[in-house]
mmCIF file of C-alpha atoms in Angstrom:
data_model
loop_
_atom_site.group_PDB
_atom_site.id
_atom_site.type_symbol
_atom_site.label_atom_id
_atom_site.label_comp_id
_atom_site.label_asym_id
_atom_site.label_seq_id
_atom_site.Cartn_x
_atom_site.Cartn_y
_atom_site.Cartn_z
ATOM 1 C CA MET D 20 121.547 92.679 113.905
ATOM 2 C CA ALA D 21 124.086 93.464 111.381
ATOM 3 C CA ASN D 22 124.299 89.596 111.080
ATOM 4 C CA PHE D 23 121.053 89.287 109.107
ATOM 5 C CA PHE D 24 122.776 91.595 106.416
ATOM 6 C CA LEU D 25 126.197 91.404 106.358
ATOM 7 C CA LYS D 26 127.620 88.037 106.105
ATOM 8 C CA LYS D 27 131.250 88.820 106.512
ATOM 9 C CA ARG D 28 132.906 89.773 109.889
ATOM 10 C CA ILE D 29 134.766 92.719 108.427
ATOM 11 C CA ASP D 30 131.305 94.066 107.184
ATOM 12 C CA ARG D 31 129.835 93.834 110.359
ATOM 13 C CA ILE D 32 133.047 95.480 112.130
ATOM 14 C CA VAL D 33 132.679 98.388 109.559
ATOM 15 C CA SER D 34 129.105 98.900 110.035
ATOM 16 C CA VAL D 35 129.468 99.002 113.757
ATOM 17 C CA ALA D 36 132.119 101.692 113.520
ATOM 18 C CA ILE D 37 130.198 103.961 111.191
ATOM 19 C CA TYR D 38 127.212 103.716 113.129
ATOM 20 C CA ALA D 39 129.279 104.320 116.432
ATOM 21 C CA PHE D 40 130.924 107.300 114.785
ATOM 22 C CA LEU D 41 127.909 109.006 112.902
ATOM 23 C CA PRO D 42 127.597 112.726 114.074
ATOM 24 C CA GLY D 43 123.768 112.501 114.694
ATOM 25 C CA VAL D 44 124.485 109.144 117.019
ATOM 26 C CA ASN D 45 127.073 111.109 118.881
ATOM 27 C CA GLY D 46 124.869 114.300 119.202
ATOM 28 C CA VAL D 47 121.998 112.406 120.504
ATOM 29 C CA ALA D 48 124.112 110.907 123.019
ATOM 30 C CA LEU D 49 125.614 114.284 124.077
ATOM 31 C CA LEU D 50 122.259 116.070 124.484
ATOM 32 C CA VAL D 51 120.592 112.896 125.944
ATOM 33 C CA ASN D 52 117.207 113.122 124.401
ATOM 34 C CA SER D 53 114.610 110.596 123.475
ATOM 35 C CA GLY D 54 116.193 109.880 120.401
ATOM 36 C CA ILE D 55 118.450 106.932 121.650
ATOM 37 C CA VAL D 56 115.518 105.357 123.305
ATOM 38 C CA VAL D 57 113.831 105.702 119.812
ATOM 39 C CA ILE D 58 116.613 103.984 118.276
ATOM 40 C CA PHE D 59 117.036 101.037 120.896
ATOM 41 C CA PHE D 60 113.135 100.209 120.554
ATOM 42 C CA SER D 61 113.481 100.427 116.791
ATOM 43 C CA LEU D 62 116.409 98.291 116.896
ATOM 44 C CA LEU D 63 114.873 95.911 119.478
ATOM 45 C CA PHE D 64 111.640 95.149 117.377
ATOM 46 C CA THR D 65 113.695 94.614 114.320
ATOM 47 C CA TYR D 66 115.895 92.105 115.810
ATOM 48 C CA LEU D 67 112.905 90.187 117.345
ATOM 49 C CA TYR D 68 110.930 90.211 114.192
ATOM 50 C CA LEU D 69 113.882 89.210 111.962
ATOM 51 C CA ARG D 70 114.333 86.362 114.405
ATOM 52 C CA GLU D 71 110.613 85.538 113.906
ATOM 53 C CA TRP D 72 109.770 86.077 117.736
ATOM 54 C CA LYS D 73 106.441 87.627 116.556
ATOM 55 C CA VAL D 74 104.911 87.677 119.775
ATOM 56 C CA ALA D 75 107.853 89.279 121.604
ATOM 57 C CA SER D 76 108.448 91.833 118.722
ATOM 58 C CA HIS D 77 104.305 92.745 118.688
ATOM 59 C CA ILE D 78 104.774 93.368 122.306
ATOM 60 C CA VAL D 79 107.778 95.811 121.934
ATOM 61 C CA LEU D 80 105.963 97.333 118.924
ATOM 62 C CA ILE D 81 102.891 98.336 121.134
ATOM 63 C CA ALA D 82 105.226 99.383 124.079
ATOM 64 C CA CYS D 83 106.661 101.912 121.564
ATOM 65 C CA LEU D 84 103.221 103.516 121.501
ATOM 66 C CA PHE D 85 103.819 104.768 125.095
ATOM 67 C CA VAL D 86 107.513 105.738 124.343
ATOM 68 C CA ASP D 87 107.565 108.319 121.999
ATOM 69 C CA ASN D 88 105.305 110.136 119.418
ATOM 70 C CA SER D 89 107.590 109.870 116.874
ATOM 71 C CA PHE D 90 107.101 105.914 116.466
ATOM 72 C CA ALA D 91 103.910 107.033 114.321
ATOM 73 C CA ILE D 92 106.482 107.359 111.329
ATOM 74 C CA PHE D 93 107.667 103.798 112.166
ATOM 75 C CA TYR D 94 104.318 102.725 112.164
ATOM 76 C CA ILE D 95 103.750 103.994 108.665
ATOM 77 C CA ALA D 96 106.862 102.382 107.446
ATOM 78 C CA LEU D 97 106.323 98.723 109.027
ATOM 79 C CA PHE D 98 102.693 99.361 107.635
ATOM 80 C CA VAL D 99 103.833 99.742 103.807
ATOM 81 C CA TYR D 100 106.362 96.900 104.477
ATOM 82 C CA ALA D 101 103.375 94.652 105.852
ATOM 83 C CA LEU D 102 101.242 95.522 102.862
ATOM 84 C CA MET D 103 104.100 94.892 100.339
ATOM 85 C CA LYS D 104 105.239 91.486 101.908
ATOM 86 C CA ARG D 105 101.551 90.587 102.744
ATOM 87 C CA LYS D 106 101.949 90.261 106.494
ATOM 88 C CA THR D 107 98.385 90.590 107.449
ATOM 89 C CA ASP D 108 99.296 90.408 111.241
ATOM 90 C CA LEU D 109 101.689 93.231 111.219
ATOM 91 C CA LEU D 110 99.587 95.245 108.667
ATOM 92 C CA ILE D 111 96.464 95.080 111.207
ATOM 93 C CA LEU D 112 98.664 95.952 114.393
ATOM 94 C CA THR D 113 100.650 98.852 112.966
ATOM 95 C CA LEU D 114 97.479 100.431 111.286
ATOM 96 C CA ILE D 115 95.562 100.139 114.903
ATOM 97 C CA LEU D 116 99.075 101.756 116.832
ATOM 98 C CA PHE D 117 99.332 104.477 114.090
ATOM 99 C CA SER D 118 95.719 105.182 114.815
ATOM 100 C CA ALA D 119 96.308 105.139 118.404
ATOM 101 C CA SER D 120 99.482 107.543 118.023
ATOM 102 C CA MET D 121 97.500 110.059 116.022
ATOM 103 C CA TYR D 122 94.542 110.182 118.817
ATOM 104 C CA LEU D 123 96.937 110.215 121.814
ATOM 105 C CA TYR D 124 99.404 112.477 120.538
ATOM 106 C CA GLY D 125 97.994 114.256 117.240
ATOM 107 C CA PHE D 126 99.863 115.822 114.460
ATOM 108 C CA ASP D 127 101.157 119.429 114.587
ATOM 109 C CA THR D 128 99.942 121.164 111.398
ATOM 110 C CA GLY D 129 99.740 124.479 112.768
ATOM 111 C CA GLY D 130 101.693 127.738 111.474
ATOM 112 C CA LYS D 131 101.972 129.217 108.202
ATOM 113 C CA PRO D 132 102.873 126.816 105.477
ATOM 114 C CA ARG D 133 106.633 127.255 104.331
ATOM 115 C CA GLY D 134 109.494 125.165 102.884
ATOM 116 C CA TYR D 135 111.955 123.787 104.691
ATOM 117 C CA PHE D 136 112.981 120.957 102.229
ATOM 118 C CA ILE D 137 116.926 122.681 102.287
ATOM 119 C CA ASP D 138 116.735 122.830 105.819
ATOM 120 C CA THR D 139 115.820 119.308 106.203
ATOM 121 C CA LEU D 140 118.448 118.088 103.643
ATOM 122 C CA GLY D 141 121.019 120.015 105.790
ATOM 123 C CA VAL D 142 120.467 118.409 109.128
ATOM 124 C CA TYR D 143 120.192 114.956 107.310
ATOM 125 C CA ALA D 144 123.659 115.863 105.980
ATOM 126 C CA ILE D 145 124.799 116.874 109.635
ATOM 127 C CA VAL D 146 123.065 113.309 111.025
ATOM 128 C CA PHE D 147 125.366 111.126 108.563
ATOM 129 C CA SER D 148 128.131 113.706 107.500
ATOM 130 C CA PRO D 149 127.826 115.154 103.965
ATOM 131 C CA LEU D 150 129.370 112.512 102.039
ATOM 132 C CA LEU D 151 127.721 109.648 103.775
ATOM 133 C CA PHE D 152 124.549 111.112 103.518
ATOM 134 C CA LEU D 153 124.865 111.228 99.559
ATOM 135 C CA TYR D 154 125.897 107.700 99.661
ATOM 136 C CA PHE D 155 122.950 106.925 101.981
ATOM 137 C CA VAL D 156 120.492 108.318 99.165
ATOM 138 C CA TYR D 157 122.411 106.620 96.337
ATOM 139 C CA ALA D 158 122.053 103.258 98.582
ATOM 140 C CA MET D 159 118.519 103.447 99.066
ATOM 141 C CA TYR D 160 117.754 104.505 95.433
ATOM 142 C CA ARG D 161 119.908 101.387 94.353
ATOM 143 C CA ILE D 162 117.904 99.079 96.558
ATOM 144 C CA LEU D 163 114.722 100.369 95.252
ATOM 145 C CA ILE D 164 115.612 99.897 91.697
ATOM 146 C CA LYS D 165 117.837 96.582 91.799
ATOM 147 C CA GLU D 166 118.317 94.921 95.044
ATOM 148 C CA GLU D 167 116.079 93.000 97.546
ATOM 149 C CA LYS D 168 113.874 95.370 99.626
ATOM 150 C CA ASN D 169 114.214 94.318 103.413
ATOM 151 C CA LEU D 170 112.832 95.674 106.653
ATOM 152 C CA LEU D 171 115.549 97.997 107.348
ATOM 153 C CA TRP D 172 115.099 99.477 103.852
ATOM 154 C CA TYR D 173 111.403 100.149 104.160
ATOM 155 C CA ILE D 174 112.029 101.775 107.807
ATOM 156 C CA SER D 175 114.611 104.122 106.410
ATOM 157 C CA PHE D 176 113.398 104.926 103.085
ATOM 158 C CA PHE D 177 109.820 105.678 104.154
ATOM 159 C CA SER D 178 111.109 107.564 107.190
ATOM 160 C CA LEU D 179 113.023 109.724 104.964
ATOM 161 C CA VAL D 180 110.252 110.227 102.337
ATOM 162 C CA VAL D 181 107.649 111.189 104.736
ATOM 163 C CA SER D 182 110.177 113.793 106.502
ATOM 164 C CA LEU D 183 111.052 115.251 103.144
ATOM 165 C CA LEU D 184 107.345 115.566 101.883
ATOM 166 C CA LEU D 185 106.185 117.010 105.266
ATOM 167 C CA SER D 186 109.232 119.510 105.033
ATOM 168 C CA LEU D 187 107.686 120.908 101.897
ATOM 169 C CA ARG D 188 105.222 122.441 104.121
ATOM 170 C CA GLN D 189 106.629 122.897 107.746
ATOM 171 C CA LYS D 190 109.629 122.838 109.517
ATOM 172 C CA LEU D 191 109.914 119.290 111.285
ATOM 173 C CA LEU D 192 111.677 118.037 114.261
ATOM 174 C CA LEU D 193 114.351 115.786 112.767
ATOM 175 C CA GLU D 194 114.665 113.861 116.232
ATOM 176 C CA ASP D 195 111.172 112.347 115.141
ATOM 177 C CA PHE D 196 112.827 110.832 111.972
ATOM 178 C CA ALA D 197 116.741 110.744 111.969
ATOM 179 C CA PRO D 198 116.439 107.730 114.548
ATOM 180 C CA PHE D 199 114.847 105.665 111.861
ATOM 181 C CA VAL D 200 117.077 106.704 108.808
ATOM 182 C CA VAL D 201 120.348 105.761 110.794
ATOM 183 C CA LEU D 202 119.165 102.300 111.013
ATOM 184 C CA SER D 203 120.280 101.870 107.208
ATOM 185 C CA VAL D 204 124.061 101.693 107.899
ATOM 186 C CA PRO D 205 124.162 97.806 107.678
ATOM 187 C CA LEU D 206 122.627 98.218 104.166
ATOM 188 C CA MET D 207 125.146 101.330 103.079
ATOM 189 C CA VAL D 208 127.799 99.028 103.812
ATOM 190 C CA LYS D 209 126.396 96.282 102.014
ATOM 191 C CA VAL D 210 125.697 98.050 98.638
ATOM 192 C CA PHE D 211 129.135 99.477 99.252
ATOM 193 C CA PHE D 212 131.281 96.130 99.773
ATOM 194 C CA ASN D 213 129.193 94.485 97.070
ATOM 195 C CA SER D 214 130.061 96.781 94.590
ATOM 196 C CA TYR D 215 133.776 97.045 95.887
ATOM 197 C CA ARG D 216 134.251 93.327 95.897
ATOM 198 C CA VAL D 217 132.993 92.624 92.240
ATOM 199 C CA ARG D 218 135.888 94.862 91.068
ATOM 200 C CA LEU D 219 139.360 93.739 90.354
ATOM 201 C CA PRO D 220 142.073 95.350 92.476
ATOM 202 C CA ALA D 221 142.945 97.829 90.032
ATOM 203 C CA PHE D 222 139.659 99.173 89.527
ATOM 204 C CA ARG D 223 139.093 99.652 93.472
ATOM 205 C CA LYS D 224 141.066 102.867 93.868
ATOM 206 C CA LEU D 225 137.615 105.208 93.722
ATOM 207 C CA HIS D 226 135.957 103.034 96.491
ATOM 208 C CA THR D 227 139.166 103.304 98.500
ATOM 209 C CA PHE D 228 139.339 106.886 98.130
ATOM 210 C CA PHE D 229 135.682 107.477 98.902
ATOM 211 C CA LEU D 230 135.999 105.190 101.864
ATOM 212 C CA TYR D 231 138.890 107.497 103.412
ATOM 213 C CA LEU D 232 137.308 110.606 102.292
ATOM 214 C CA SER D 233 134.202 109.789 104.091
ATOM 215 C CA ALA D 234 135.775 108.512 107.229
ATOM 216 C CA HIS D 235 137.709 111.986 107.526
ATOM 217 C CA ASN D 236 134.576 113.964 106.608
ATOM 218 C CA THR D 237 132.765 112.304 109.345
ATOM 219 C CA PHE D 238 135.257 112.621 112.049
ATOM 220 C CA LEU D 239 135.348 116.546 110.888
ATOM 221 C CA SER D 240 131.478 116.711 111.385
ATOM 222 C CA ILE D 241 131.479 114.895 114.746
ATOM 223 C CA GLN D 242 134.322 117.695 115.958
ATOM 224 C CA CYS D 243 132.039 120.438 114.535
ATOM 225 C CA LEU D 244 128.945 119.321 116.155
ATOM 226 C CA VAL D 245 130.695 118.581 119.461
ATOM 227 C CA PHE D 246 131.956 122.206 119.232
ATOM 228 C CA SER D 247 128.553 123.736 118.181
ATOM 229 C CA ILE D 248 127.093 121.759 121.131
ATOM 230 C CA ASN D 249 129.345 122.925 123.519
ATOM 231 C CA HIS D 250 129.112 126.432 122.399
ATOM 232 C CA CYS D 251 125.385 126.387 122.836
ATOM 233 C CA MET D 252 125.620 124.800 126.200
ATOM 234 C CA LEU D 253 128.105 127.752 127.298
ATOM 235 C CA LEU D 254 125.560 130.386 126.089
#
């Protein structure tokens, strides 16, 4: 799917490598929860839709309703995308599916209102690794103000925004949001290499340093996450 956003082979390889080594993705694989299924169906829909196989993509979107309740967030992001891009068929379908999701699964608003904004940011930092999360926020903001907003951006950006807004009131299950946010990896790679390549070699040192530091930080985050999971399983 990275072919739709990244033209160079090396960019696609870096994108796949980053995704494969994200602490959150590895954590989902170790815990064997629904997150990996959510990621699969999200990527499948995105691929089919970008290939303009609308019937197949709509079938997958309908099937998502019965896969997991977290797809309600996915429907919100797609609704905004369809609204901004004037995709009438997708707009109507996502509105119907979101309503059906609320009817089938509802939305938990119980409990005493409390702020979990900082906690949510911390979990996202674990999902990406701290440095990559900072760059993710930067990439989303840069695309918002300067670059073309595509389907992946709408999915990742609005999943992040909705989760942060809801975290001001209540504690969230981040597995309901994180699978959609990590889809932004190709966009992060694109923003990074676009910025890297417009500079002369003498002025690329900061980017190179950030790349190596992020890689080290990501591997360290993976080790900490695996250790924490193993420790919890032994208790």
